[in-house]
Amino acid sequence: MKLRKQVTVCGGAIFCVAVFSLYLMLDRVQHDPARRQSGGNFPRSQISVLQNRIEQLEQLLEENHQIISHIKDSVMELTDTGAVSPSGHLPFRSGNGSWVLPFDGRPTFLAVKPQDCQPALGSHSQADVQMLDVHAMLKFDNPDGGVWKQGFDITYEPDEWDSKPLQVFVVPHSHNDPGWIKTFDKYFTDQTQHILNNMVVKLAEDPRRKFIWSEISYLSKWWETADVHKQEAMRKLILGGQLEIVTGGWVMTDEASAHYFAMIDQLIEGHQWLERNLGITPRSGWAVDPFGHSATMSYLLKRANLTSMLIQRIHYSIKKHFSATRSLEFMWRQAWDTGSNTDIFCHMMPFYSYDVPHTCGPDPKICCQFDFKRLPGGRINCPWKVPPKAVVDANIAERANLLLDQYRKKSKLYRSKVLLVPLGDDFRYDKALEWDQQYTNYQKLFDYMNSHPEMHVQAQFGTLTEYFNAVYKAHDVAQGSRPPDYPVVSGDFFSYADREDHYWTGYFTSRPFYKSLDRVIESHLRGAEILYSLAVANARHVGMEGRYPVSDYALLVDARQSVGLFQHHDAITGTAKENVVTDYGNRLLRALIGLKRVIINAAHFLVMKNKEFYRFYQTEPFLETDDRRATQDSLPQSTLIELDPSGPRYCLLTSLISPPCLVPQPVLLMDPFLASSRRYLVLFNPVEQERLCVVTVLVNTVRVRVLTEDGQSLPVQLSAQWTSASQMSAEVFEAAFMVRLPPLGLAVFHLYESPDSPMTLRSDTLLRLSGRGVTARAAEPLPVRSQQADPHTFYISSQSLTLGFSGGTGLLESIRRKDDPQEVKVQMQFIVYGTRPSKDKSGAYLFLPDGKAKPYNQKEPPVVRVVEGPLFSEVVAYYQHFQQTVRIHNVPGVDGLSLEVITTVDIRDQTNKELAMRLVTDIQNGDVFHTDLNGFQMQPRRHHLKLPLQGNFYPMSSQVFIQDSHHRLTLHTAQSLGVTSLETGQLEVIMDRRLMQDDNRGLGQGVKDNKKTTNRFRLLLERRSTGNKMMDRETTSFPSILGHVTNSFLNRKVLALPVLPKRRGIPPLQTFAPLKSILPCDFHLVNLRSIQSQQDPQSPSPLTALILHRLALDCGLDAPNLGFNCTTTQGQLSVSGLFKDLDLQLLQPTSLTLMDSSTPLANDSSISLDPMEISAFKLKLR
């Protein structure tokens, strides 16, 4: 009764405060003299102000209503359980078996304006061509097209160019993979440096020669070793228009597995290098080798102010269709764009490859004869058995006419009389001889063509932008504008097949260990960027810049470049040779170690209560990292927090304020750094919203107590650390506790050993054994029950969810939400794909299965562990090749509304097998499912029976969902993997693949270097709002607000950083909460990136880049209590009111890669973003 009274009084007090606040606001509106007008005549401006005030009051009333509702619900929950703790302590288990936790005391509200949902309610792109429709329409057959095998015969009339000659731009290029068959450094040493060295010499020999270059990672490395004369020669070539830098990213990024954070970051890294060293901004995109193309990339290029782009690897049936309709050049528009703001001019190459035989025209046998590197006597030849001939007077007429015929045929596929002809291949032009062979022979052909007016052609070397500008000029439109009658296309270009049924859908999963590691490092990079920027700004603000390790910036630069390098389309894809993969892994591990150092150094400064006590010692870190990795290919080991009452542990006394030091001996109050048995823990929340969640740390005792910064005891759930399926550690234990963390902030907690810990409860653990010789070996402090497994369904529950599990398999069977009477079948299965017995087999790139998947079987039944407790419950099933944990958190808000699914896979003893996880549900999604593109946007997909099984797989960077008129089931992922829905109600994810042979795409190896890999997911079941219609046939779809935040929680883990014990004591610490006002919950802070100094690239300038993404929301799903205050503002944000204790001295809109800046805004301006928009701003914070 006492508890019930306390909660009721607390709720009543909050209600009174809320009502009184509203009364004061109403009183202020009524009595503000500025709002009075004589004679009752209100000018229009005053009326609009009044209307705004009324709207604000309405919103406040709504928010207060929601607060009161949540208080009422909380009180009712406690009342309904009839819960009275026998000892008076919380948490405890009530009569009905549910756990009662301490009331959080911080009610929250959800106030999403209807206007902020509109993108999700049906308006969408007015494109001429929707790729979903193209997929539905095409047969995806493969008839023989003649010389153009995958196309058709092209004809033309000889007089078609009489009135307007054909304008041909031959664009020499060299595609340099930053790692593939060789490592990045080996390629540079063996080939790339020679290409660039020859380029500055050979282009200078003739001003008519042109060249394009893409990969800044290589250009940067060359620049470091080039002498000043070479550097100046390159600047001169760029200034003179002979050399163009295209795209300008650190790499030519993969577009399937890469996350948009990293895609943006590598683009910024490349562009910032170009600005600093060459003073140029790229204007045209060049992507000839990524294995399929994402609409996200076109959007990012548009936001970086590029005007045009080129793509190449697209399904041959789609290329044929676009060629037949002369739609190979189009405006690429985002599916969610209701206007044309996202349009970018795109050129699709029509033929099989970007090499010389497939770029001059439809007949590779003829085009190969004009690849003069293949002249007889060289190391490579033409597979079509007709070699090139050097151009001489005797054959020039015949050669020129033969080549012009190909040019004309290719130009018939486009709508202008301007033609692009790339001239290059992988690592071309590495020898001076090739420069001479190609440029000299082609110049002879151009001179001949141009001097014969009857040929009606103007041919020349050109850059990519010169070609695009000629197209715009031919149509009399501005750069980047839509020429008349050119189509608008929406959608993406996955999945890719280059011939027959050879779908490049295997690489969506290949080497999942590194796909997972990549995302861990991206989260660390973002977190380190934000904390470093805030720490440096705060240090400047208090005049301590000289004492802060600003030199950590070099670690950030190294990590940016390592992460950028890994976005390369043979790195994150898992399609490089084994030694190259190891090289990438070592770079990533070095980056991760450096980032953890940046984070702990920034956190150290920011949590100091009195900055005067701040001391930085390079060799003596203040904090420990949350975990460690022994090698680049090992899983992380969490840091153990040792609580030893006999050893020197430390506590702080801050002018006699609570919490008191709990030490038996007398304390000397004059010493501010006083020792006891206490350890400090700093938790970093990298999410831009307040976070209510369960955090788990490792401790060395079961007598652990956890306190907040102000001395409140937290409920702790103590569990065993299991060393095998049935054996637990006697020295290490898991302590889980519920915390509320400030957005982008650092919170301080105390841990100590205490024999009397009524708030620390031990998990109830049951081992379900098959009875075949497996016994439970329990450590003394944590008893474990065991029982014979039976086939009956068993359940675990939380305050939000009830999960059913198969008694036989230990795998998930069903989910029931507390607010939904309907139990939804969600059956977890594991299945195995083999590969074909024929010549063509699966490899790193290709997925060529031997038919439908077969169920995963093992002889022995699994050992299943069931753990239940006040904060979380979980079921762990141990199989030979995988171990799956399904955990639910018994906390309010986001963390408690979905299932955490952790699957550790080890298939190193398998041969030509691919392990997949399948979810079988009763959701009636038909043939439609939705996958994300790069974590940025959702793309509807359809399962087509006309496609082979492997053609229905798509990349999943962050999530996939199926839905019907009642429910949506979303699988959120912390790593990129391949996904499909082969039957209604099903989702299927390839977890790992071990393949013993090459798939004939140049790698020369199978995928045999598998690692023990942990794949992390969140499974979210949402109920569709009553009466809300679902439009699955639409071209756009969006996550709910809960979906967005769930994904953010999964991909941005809380970092638990223990304070290292110090002999001289720990100075006073306090929570660091950087935000002055809450960020609207449809805003995502992509990055807060300190910009490099123009003078020293290893040091920061005073400027910081703020990159924001406004999320689009589907509000058609029930919105539960998220555990934090969630409001939207129709895209408005006051940046000056965002950061606490910092002055905003500059607010300047800029292009995405910070190259093109607009006029600075007034510092107190509000900025405005449309749904889905990503915008960047330069800030000066002090």
PDB file of N, CA and C in Angstrom, residues 243-306:
ATOM      1  N   LEU A 243      43.195  16.731 -67.807  1.00  0.00           N
ATOM      2  CA  LEU A 243      42.950  15.702 -66.797  1.00  0.00           C
ATOM      3  C   LEU A 243      41.734  16.105 -65.985  1.00  0.00           C
ATOM      4  N   GLU A 244      40.784  15.168 -65.845  1.00  0.00           N
ATOM      5  CA  GLU A 244      39.617  15.425 -65.008  1.00  0.00           C
ATOM      6  C   GLU A 244      39.550  14.403 -63.890  1.00  0.00           C
ATOM      7  N   ILE A 245      39.275  14.893 -62.679  1.00  0.00           N
ATOM      8  CA  ILE A 245      39.004  14.000 -61.552  1.00  0.00           C
ATOM      9  C   ILE A 245      37.495  13.757 -61.525  1.00  0.00           C
ATOM     10  N   VAL A 246      37.100  12.491 -61.676  1.00  0.00           N
ATOM     11  CA  VAL A 246      35.674  12.144 -61.724  1.00  0.00           C
ATOM     12  C   VAL A 246      35.256  11.509 -60.397  1.00  0.00           C
ATOM     13  N   THR A 247      34.054  11.765 -59.969  1.00  0.00           N
ATOM     14  CA  THR A 247      33.478  11.383 -58.670  1.00  0.00           C
ATOM     15  C   THR A 247      34.292  11.967 -57.518  1.00  0.00           C
ATOM     16  N   GLY A 248      35.560  11.593 -57.445  1.00  0.00           N
ATOM     17  CA  GLY A 248      36.430  12.176 -56.425  1.00  0.00           C
ATOM     18  C   GLY A 248      36.285  11.574 -55.049  1.00  0.00           C
ATOM     19  N   GLY A 249      35.710  10.368 -54.955  1.00  0.00           N
ATOM     20  CA  GLY A 249      35.642   9.683 -53.667  1.00  0.00           C
ATOM     21  C   GLY A 249      36.982   9.073 -53.303  1.00  0.00           C
ATOM     22  N   TRP A 250      37.124   8.702 -52.034  1.00  0.00           N
ATOM     23  CA  TRP A 250      38.353   8.005 -51.624  1.00  0.00           C
ATOM     24  C   TRP A 250      38.494   6.718 -52.425  1.00  0.00           C
ATOM     25  N   VAL A 251      37.355   6.088 -52.727  1.00  0.00           N
ATOM     26  CA  VAL A 251      37.311   4.888 -53.573  1.00  0.00           C
ATOM     27  C   VAL A 251      36.082   5.000 -54.474  1.00  0.00           C
ATOM     28  N   MET A 252      35.955   4.059 -55.399  1.00  0.00           N
ATOM     29  CA  MET A 252      34.705   3.901 -56.150  1.00  0.00           C
ATOM     30  C   MET A 252      33.868   2.931 -55.326  1.00  0.00           C
ATOM     31  N   THR A 253      32.995   3.491 -54.498  1.00  0.00           N
ATOM     32  CA  THR A 253      32.359   2.703 -53.444  1.00  0.00           C
ATOM     33  C   THR A 253      31.421   1.629 -53.987  1.00  0.00           C
ATOM     34  N   ASP A 254      31.388   0.515 -53.250  1.00  0.00           N
ATOM     35  CA  ASP A 254      30.313  -0.456 -53.462  1.00  0.00           C
ATOM     36  C   ASP A 254      28.990   0.223 -53.146  1.00  0.00           C
ATOM     37  N   GLU A 255      27.916  -0.204 -53.805  1.00  0.00           N
ATOM     38  CA  GLU A 255      26.628   0.441 -53.603  1.00  0.00           C
ATOM     39  C   GLU A 255      25.572  -0.497 -53.020  1.00  0.00           C
ATOM     40  N   ALA A 256      25.961  -1.746 -52.725  1.00  0.00           N
ATOM     41  CA  ALA A 256      25.012  -2.719 -52.170  1.00  0.00           C
ATOM     42  C   ALA A 256      25.188  -2.875 -50.667  1.00  0.00           C
ATOM     43  N   SER A 257      26.413  -3.147 -50.239  1.00  0.00           N
ATOM     44  CA  SER A 257      26.674  -3.467 -48.833  1.00  0.00           C
ATOM     45  C   SER A 257      27.061  -2.246 -48.015  1.00  0.00           C
ATOM     46  N   ALA A 258      27.456  -1.161 -48.665  1.00  0.00           N
ATOM     47  CA  ALA A 258      27.935   0.022 -47.946  1.00  0.00           C
ATOM     48  C   ALA A 258      26.772   0.767 -47.301  1.00  0.00           C
ATOM     49  N   HIS A 259      27.035   1.319 -46.114  1.00  0.00           N
ATOM     50  CA  HIS A 259      26.058   2.146 -45.397  1.00  0.00           C
ATOM     51  C   HIS A 259      26.244   3.597 -45.806  1.00  0.00           C
ATOM     52  N   TYR A 260      25.157   4.347 -45.834  1.00  0.00           N
ATOM     53  CA  TYR A 260      25.262   5.715 -46.359  1.00  0.00           C
ATOM     54  C   TYR A 260      26.170   6.609 -45.527  1.00  0.00           C
ATOM     55  N   PHE A 261      26.338   6.304 -44.227  1.00  0.00           N
ATOM     56  CA  PHE A 261      27.301   7.065 -43.422  1.00  0.00           C
ATOM     57  C   PHE A 261      28.689   6.963 -44.038  1.00  0.00           C
ATOM     58  N   ALA A 262      29.101   5.735 -44.369  1.00  0.00           N
ATOM     59  CA  ALA A 262      30.448   5.526 -44.908  1.00  0.00           C
ATOM     60  C   ALA A 262      30.554   6.004 -46.350  1.00  0.00           C
ATOM     61  N   MET A 263      29.469   5.886 -47.116  1.00  0.00           N
ATOM     62  CA  MET A 263      29.483   6.383 -48.497  1.00  0.00           C
ATOM     63  C   MET A 263      29.717   7.895 -48.512  1.00  0.00           C
ATOM     64  N   ILE A 264      29.037   8.604 -47.603  1.00  0.00           N
ATOM     65  CA  ILE A 264      29.235  10.047 -47.493  1.00  0.00           C
ATOM     66  C   ILE A 264      30.647  10.346 -47.013  1.00  0.00           C
ATOM     67  N   ASP A 265      31.094   9.608 -46.013  1.00  0.00           N
ATOM     68  CA  ASP A 265      32.381   9.906 -45.397  1.00  0.00           C
ATOM     69  C   ASP A 265      33.537   9.746 -46.379  1.00  0.00           C
ATOM     70  N   GLN A 266      33.502   8.672 -47.185  1.00  0.00           N
ATOM     71  CA  GLN A 266      34.601   8.495 -48.137  1.00  0.00           C
ATOM     72  C   GLN A 266      34.534   9.538 -49.254  1.00  0.00           C
ATOM     73  N   LEU A 267      33.328  10.025 -49.556  1.00  0.00           N
ATOM     74  CA  LEU A 267      33.185  11.084 -50.565  1.00  0.00           C
ATOM     75  C   LEU A 267      33.744  12.409 -50.013  1.00  0.00           C
ATOM     76  N   ILE A 268      33.430  12.692 -48.742  1.00  0.00           N
ATOM     77  CA  ILE A 268      33.983  13.896 -48.112  1.00  0.00           C
ATOM     78  C   ILE A 268      35.504  13.808 -48.064  1.00  0.00           C
ATOM     79  N   GLU A 269      36.017  12.648 -47.672  1.00  0.00           N
ATOM     80  CA  GLU A 269      37.464  12.497 -47.533  1.00  0.00           C
ATOM     81  C   GLU A 269      38.175  12.774 -48.858  1.00  0.00           C
ATOM     82  N   GLY A 270      37.616  12.233 -49.947  1.00  0.00           N
ATOM     83  CA  GLY A 270      38.203  12.479 -51.265  1.00  0.00           C
ATOM     84  C   GLY A 270      38.077  13.931 -51.689  1.00  0.00           C
ATOM     85  N   HIS A 271      36.900  14.501 -51.520  1.00  0.00           N
ATOM     86  CA  HIS A 271      36.671  15.881 -51.954  1.00  0.00           C
ATOM     87  C   HIS A 271      37.486  16.882 -51.137  1.00  0.00           C
ATOM     88  N   GLN A 272      37.598  16.629 -49.832  1.00  0.00           N
ATOM     89  CA  GLN A 272      38.401  17.535 -49.014  1.00  0.00           C
ATOM     90  C   GLN A 272      39.876  17.475 -49.417  1.00  0.00           C
ATOM     91  N   TRP A 273      40.354  16.301 -49.779  1.00  0.00           N
ATOM     92  CA  TRP A 273      41.738  16.174 -50.256  1.00  0.00           C
ATOM     93  C   TRP A 273      41.908  16.985 -51.547  1.00  0.00           C
ATOM     94  N   LEU A 274      40.942  16.878 -52.451  1.00  0.00           N
ATOM     95  CA  LEU A 274      41.031  17.613 -53.723  1.00  0.00           C
ATOM     96  C   LEU A 274      41.026  19.122 -53.493  1.00  0.00           C
ATOM     97  N   GLU A 275      40.172  19.563 -52.578  1.00  0.00           N
ATOM     98  CA  GLU A 275      40.104  21.002 -52.314  1.00  0.00           C
ATOM     99  C   GLU A 275      41.423  21.500 -51.731  1.00  0.00           C
ATOM    100  N   ARG A 276      41.989  20.722 -50.817  1.00  0.00           N
ATOM    101  CA  ARG A 276      43.206  21.167 -50.135  1.00  0.00           C
ATOM    102  C   ARG A 276      44.423  21.157 -51.054  1.00  0.00           C
ATOM    103  N   ASN A 277      44.514  20.132 -51.915  1.00  0.00           N
ATOM    104  CA  ASN A 277      45.733  19.961 -52.706  1.00  0.00           C
ATOM    105  C   ASN A 277      45.628  20.462 -54.144  1.00  0.00           C
ATOM    106  N   LEU A 278      44.428  20.418 -54.719  1.00  0.00           N
ATOM    107  CA  LEU A 278      44.285  20.798 -56.126  1.00  0.00           C
ATOM    108  C   LEU A 278      43.300  21.933 -56.355  1.00  0.00           C
ATOM    109  N   GLY A 279      42.526  22.256 -55.329  1.00  0.00           N
ATOM    110  CA  GLY A 279      41.589  23.367 -55.451  1.00  0.00           C
ATOM    111  C   GLY A 279      40.462  23.129 -56.442  1.00  0.00           C
ATOM    112  N   ILE A 280      40.029  21.862 -56.571  1.00  0.00           N
ATOM    113  CA  ILE A 280      38.984  21.544 -57.559  1.00  0.00           C
ATOM    114  C   ILE A 280      37.811  20.814 -56.913  1.00  0.00           C
ATOM    115  N   THR A 281      36.671  20.901 -57.587  1.00  0.00           N
ATOM    116  CA  THR A 281      35.453  20.210 -57.167  1.00  0.00           C
ATOM    117  C   THR A 281      34.960  19.335 -58.320  1.00  0.00           C
ATOM    118  N   PRO A 282      34.841  18.027 -58.112  1.00  0.00           N
ATOM    119  CA  PRO A 282      34.350  17.164 -59.198  1.00  0.00           C
ATOM    120  C   PRO A 282      32.927  17.526 -59.603  1.00  0.00           C
ATOM    121  N   ARG A 283      32.624  17.330 -60.890  1.00  0.00           N
ATOM    122  CA  ARG A 283      31.294  17.654 -61.402  1.00  0.00           C
ATOM    123  C   ARG A 283      30.593  16.450 -62.028  1.00  0.00           C
ATOM    124  N   SER A 284      31.338  15.364 -62.295  1.00  0.00           N
ATOM    125  CA  SER A 284      30.723  14.193 -62.935  1.00  0.00           C
ATOM    126  C   SER A 284      31.089  12.919 -62.187  1.00  0.00           C
ATOM    127  N   GLY A 285      30.105  12.028 -62.057  1.00  0.00           N
ATOM    128  CA  GLY A 285      30.323  10.756 -61.374  1.00  0.00           C
ATOM    129  C   GLY A 285      30.663   9.653 -62.363  1.00  0.00           C
ATOM    130  N   TRP A 286      31.526   8.719 -61.933  1.00  0.00           N
ATOM    131  CA  TRP A 286      32.024   7.642 -62.805  1.00  0.00           C
ATOM    132  C   TRP A 286      32.037   6.362 -61.975  1.00  0.00           C
ATOM    133  N   ALA A 287      31.124   5.441 -62.252  1.00  0.00           N
ATOM    134  CA  ALA A 287      31.040   4.185 -61.492  1.00  0.00           C
ATOM    135  C   ALA A 287      30.920   3.030 -62.476  1.00  0.00           C
ATOM    136  N   VAL A 288      32.076   2.531 -62.954  1.00  0.00           N
ATOM    137  CA  VAL A 288      32.047   1.493 -63.987  1.00  0.00           C
ATOM    138  C   VAL A 288      32.114   0.083 -63.429  1.00  0.00           C
ATOM    139  N   ASP A 289      32.436  -0.074 -62.131  1.00  0.00           N
ATOM    140  CA  ASP A 289      32.692  -1.436 -61.647  1.00  0.00           C
ATOM    141  C   ASP A 289      31.869  -1.902 -60.457  1.00  0.00           C
ATOM    142  N   PRO A 290      31.161  -1.044 -59.694  1.00  0.00           N
ATOM    143  CA  PRO A 290      30.284  -1.586 -58.638  1.00  0.00           C
ATOM    144  C   PRO A 290      29.240  -2.542 -59.225  1.00  0.00           C
ATOM    145  N   PHE A 291      28.907  -3.579 -58.463  1.00  0.00           N
ATOM    146  CA  PHE A 291      28.121  -4.700 -58.998  1.00  0.00           C
ATOM    147  C   PHE A 291      26.620  -4.466 -58.790  1.00  0.00           C
ATOM    148  N   GLY A 292      26.089  -3.512 -59.524  1.00  0.00           N
ATOM    149  CA  GLY A 292      24.718  -3.056 -59.324  1.00  0.00           C
ATOM    150  C   GLY A 292      24.767  -1.636 -58.774  1.00  0.00           C
ATOM    151  N   HIS A 293      23.688  -0.888 -58.983  1.00  0.00           N
ATOM    152  CA  HIS A 293      23.727   0.538 -58.633  1.00  0.00           C
ATOM    153  C   HIS A 293      22.527   0.938 -57.785  1.00  0.00           C
ATOM    154  N   SER A 294      22.814   1.749 -56.746  1.00  0.00           N
ATOM    155  CA  SER A 294      21.815   2.161 -55.771  1.00  0.00           C
ATOM    156  C   SER A 294      21.392   3.604 -56.011  1.00  0.00           C
ATOM    157  N   ALA A 295      20.092   3.865 -55.816  1.00  0.00           N
ATOM    158  CA  ALA A 295      19.581   5.231 -55.920  1.00  0.00           C
ATOM    159  C   ALA A 295      20.165   6.121 -54.822  1.00  0.00           C
ATOM    160  N   THR A 296      20.647   5.540 -53.737  1.00  0.00           N
ATOM    161  CA  THR A 296      21.276   6.348 -52.695  1.00  0.00           C
ATOM    162  C   THR A 296      22.488   7.081 -53.236  1.00  0.00           C
ATOM    163  N   MET A 297      23.277   6.397 -54.078  1.00  0.00           N
ATOM    164  CA  MET A 297      24.496   7.016 -54.606  1.00  0.00           C
ATOM    165  C   MET A 297      24.156   8.216 -55.475  1.00  0.00           C
ATOM    166  N   SER A 298      23.125   8.082 -56.285  1.00  0.00           N
ATOM    167  CA  SER A 298      22.763   9.207 -57.147  1.00  0.00           C
ATOM    168  C   SER A 298      22.323  10.400 -56.303  1.00  0.00           C
ATOM    169  N   TYR A 299      21.647  10.133 -55.187  1.00  0.00           N
ATOM    170  CA  TYR A 299      21.216  11.219 -54.303  1.00  0.00           C
ATOM    171  C   TYR A 299      22.423  11.905 -53.663  1.00  0.00           C
ATOM    172  N   LEU A 300      23.383  11.111 -53.186  1.00  0.00           N
ATOM    173  CA  LEU A 300      24.559  11.689 -52.533  1.00  0.00           C
ATOM    174  C   LEU A 300      25.371  12.527 -53.511  1.00  0.00           C
ATOM    175  N   LEU A 301      25.511  12.057 -54.746  1.00  0.00           N
ATOM    176  CA  LEU A 301      26.236  12.839 -55.755  1.00  0.00           C
ATOM    177  C   LEU A 301      25.515  14.151 -56.036  1.00  0.00           C
ATOM    178  N   LYS A 302      24.190  14.079 -56.109  1.00  0.00           N
ATOM    179  CA  LYS A 302      23.406  15.295 -56.328  1.00  0.00           C
ATOM    180  C   LYS A 302      23.618  16.287 -55.186  1.00  0.00           C
ATOM    181  N   ARG A 303      23.602  15.790 -53.940  1.00  0.00           N
ATOM    182  CA  ARG A 303      23.778  16.673 -52.792  1.00  0.00           C
ATOM    183  C   ARG A 303      25.205  17.215 -52.700  1.00  0.00           C
ATOM    184  N   ALA A 304      26.151  16.528 -53.353  1.00  0.00           N
ATOM    185  CA  ALA A 304      27.542  17.012 -53.408  1.00  0.00           C
ATOM    186  C   ALA A 304      27.751  17.970 -54.584  1.00  0.00           C
ATOM    187  N   ASN A 305      26.647  18.326 -55.249  1.00  0.00           N
ATOM    188  CA  ASN A 305      26.653  19.281 -56.372  1.00  0.00           C
ATOM    189  C   ASN A 305      27.299  18.739 -57.643  1.00  0.00           C
ATOM    190  N   LEU A 306      27.343  17.433 -57.809  1.00  0.00           N
ATOM    191  CA  LEU A 306      27.698  16.891 -59.119  1.00  0.00           C
ATOM    192  C   LEU A 306      26.484  17.039 -60.032  1.00  0.00           C
TER     193      LEU A 306
END
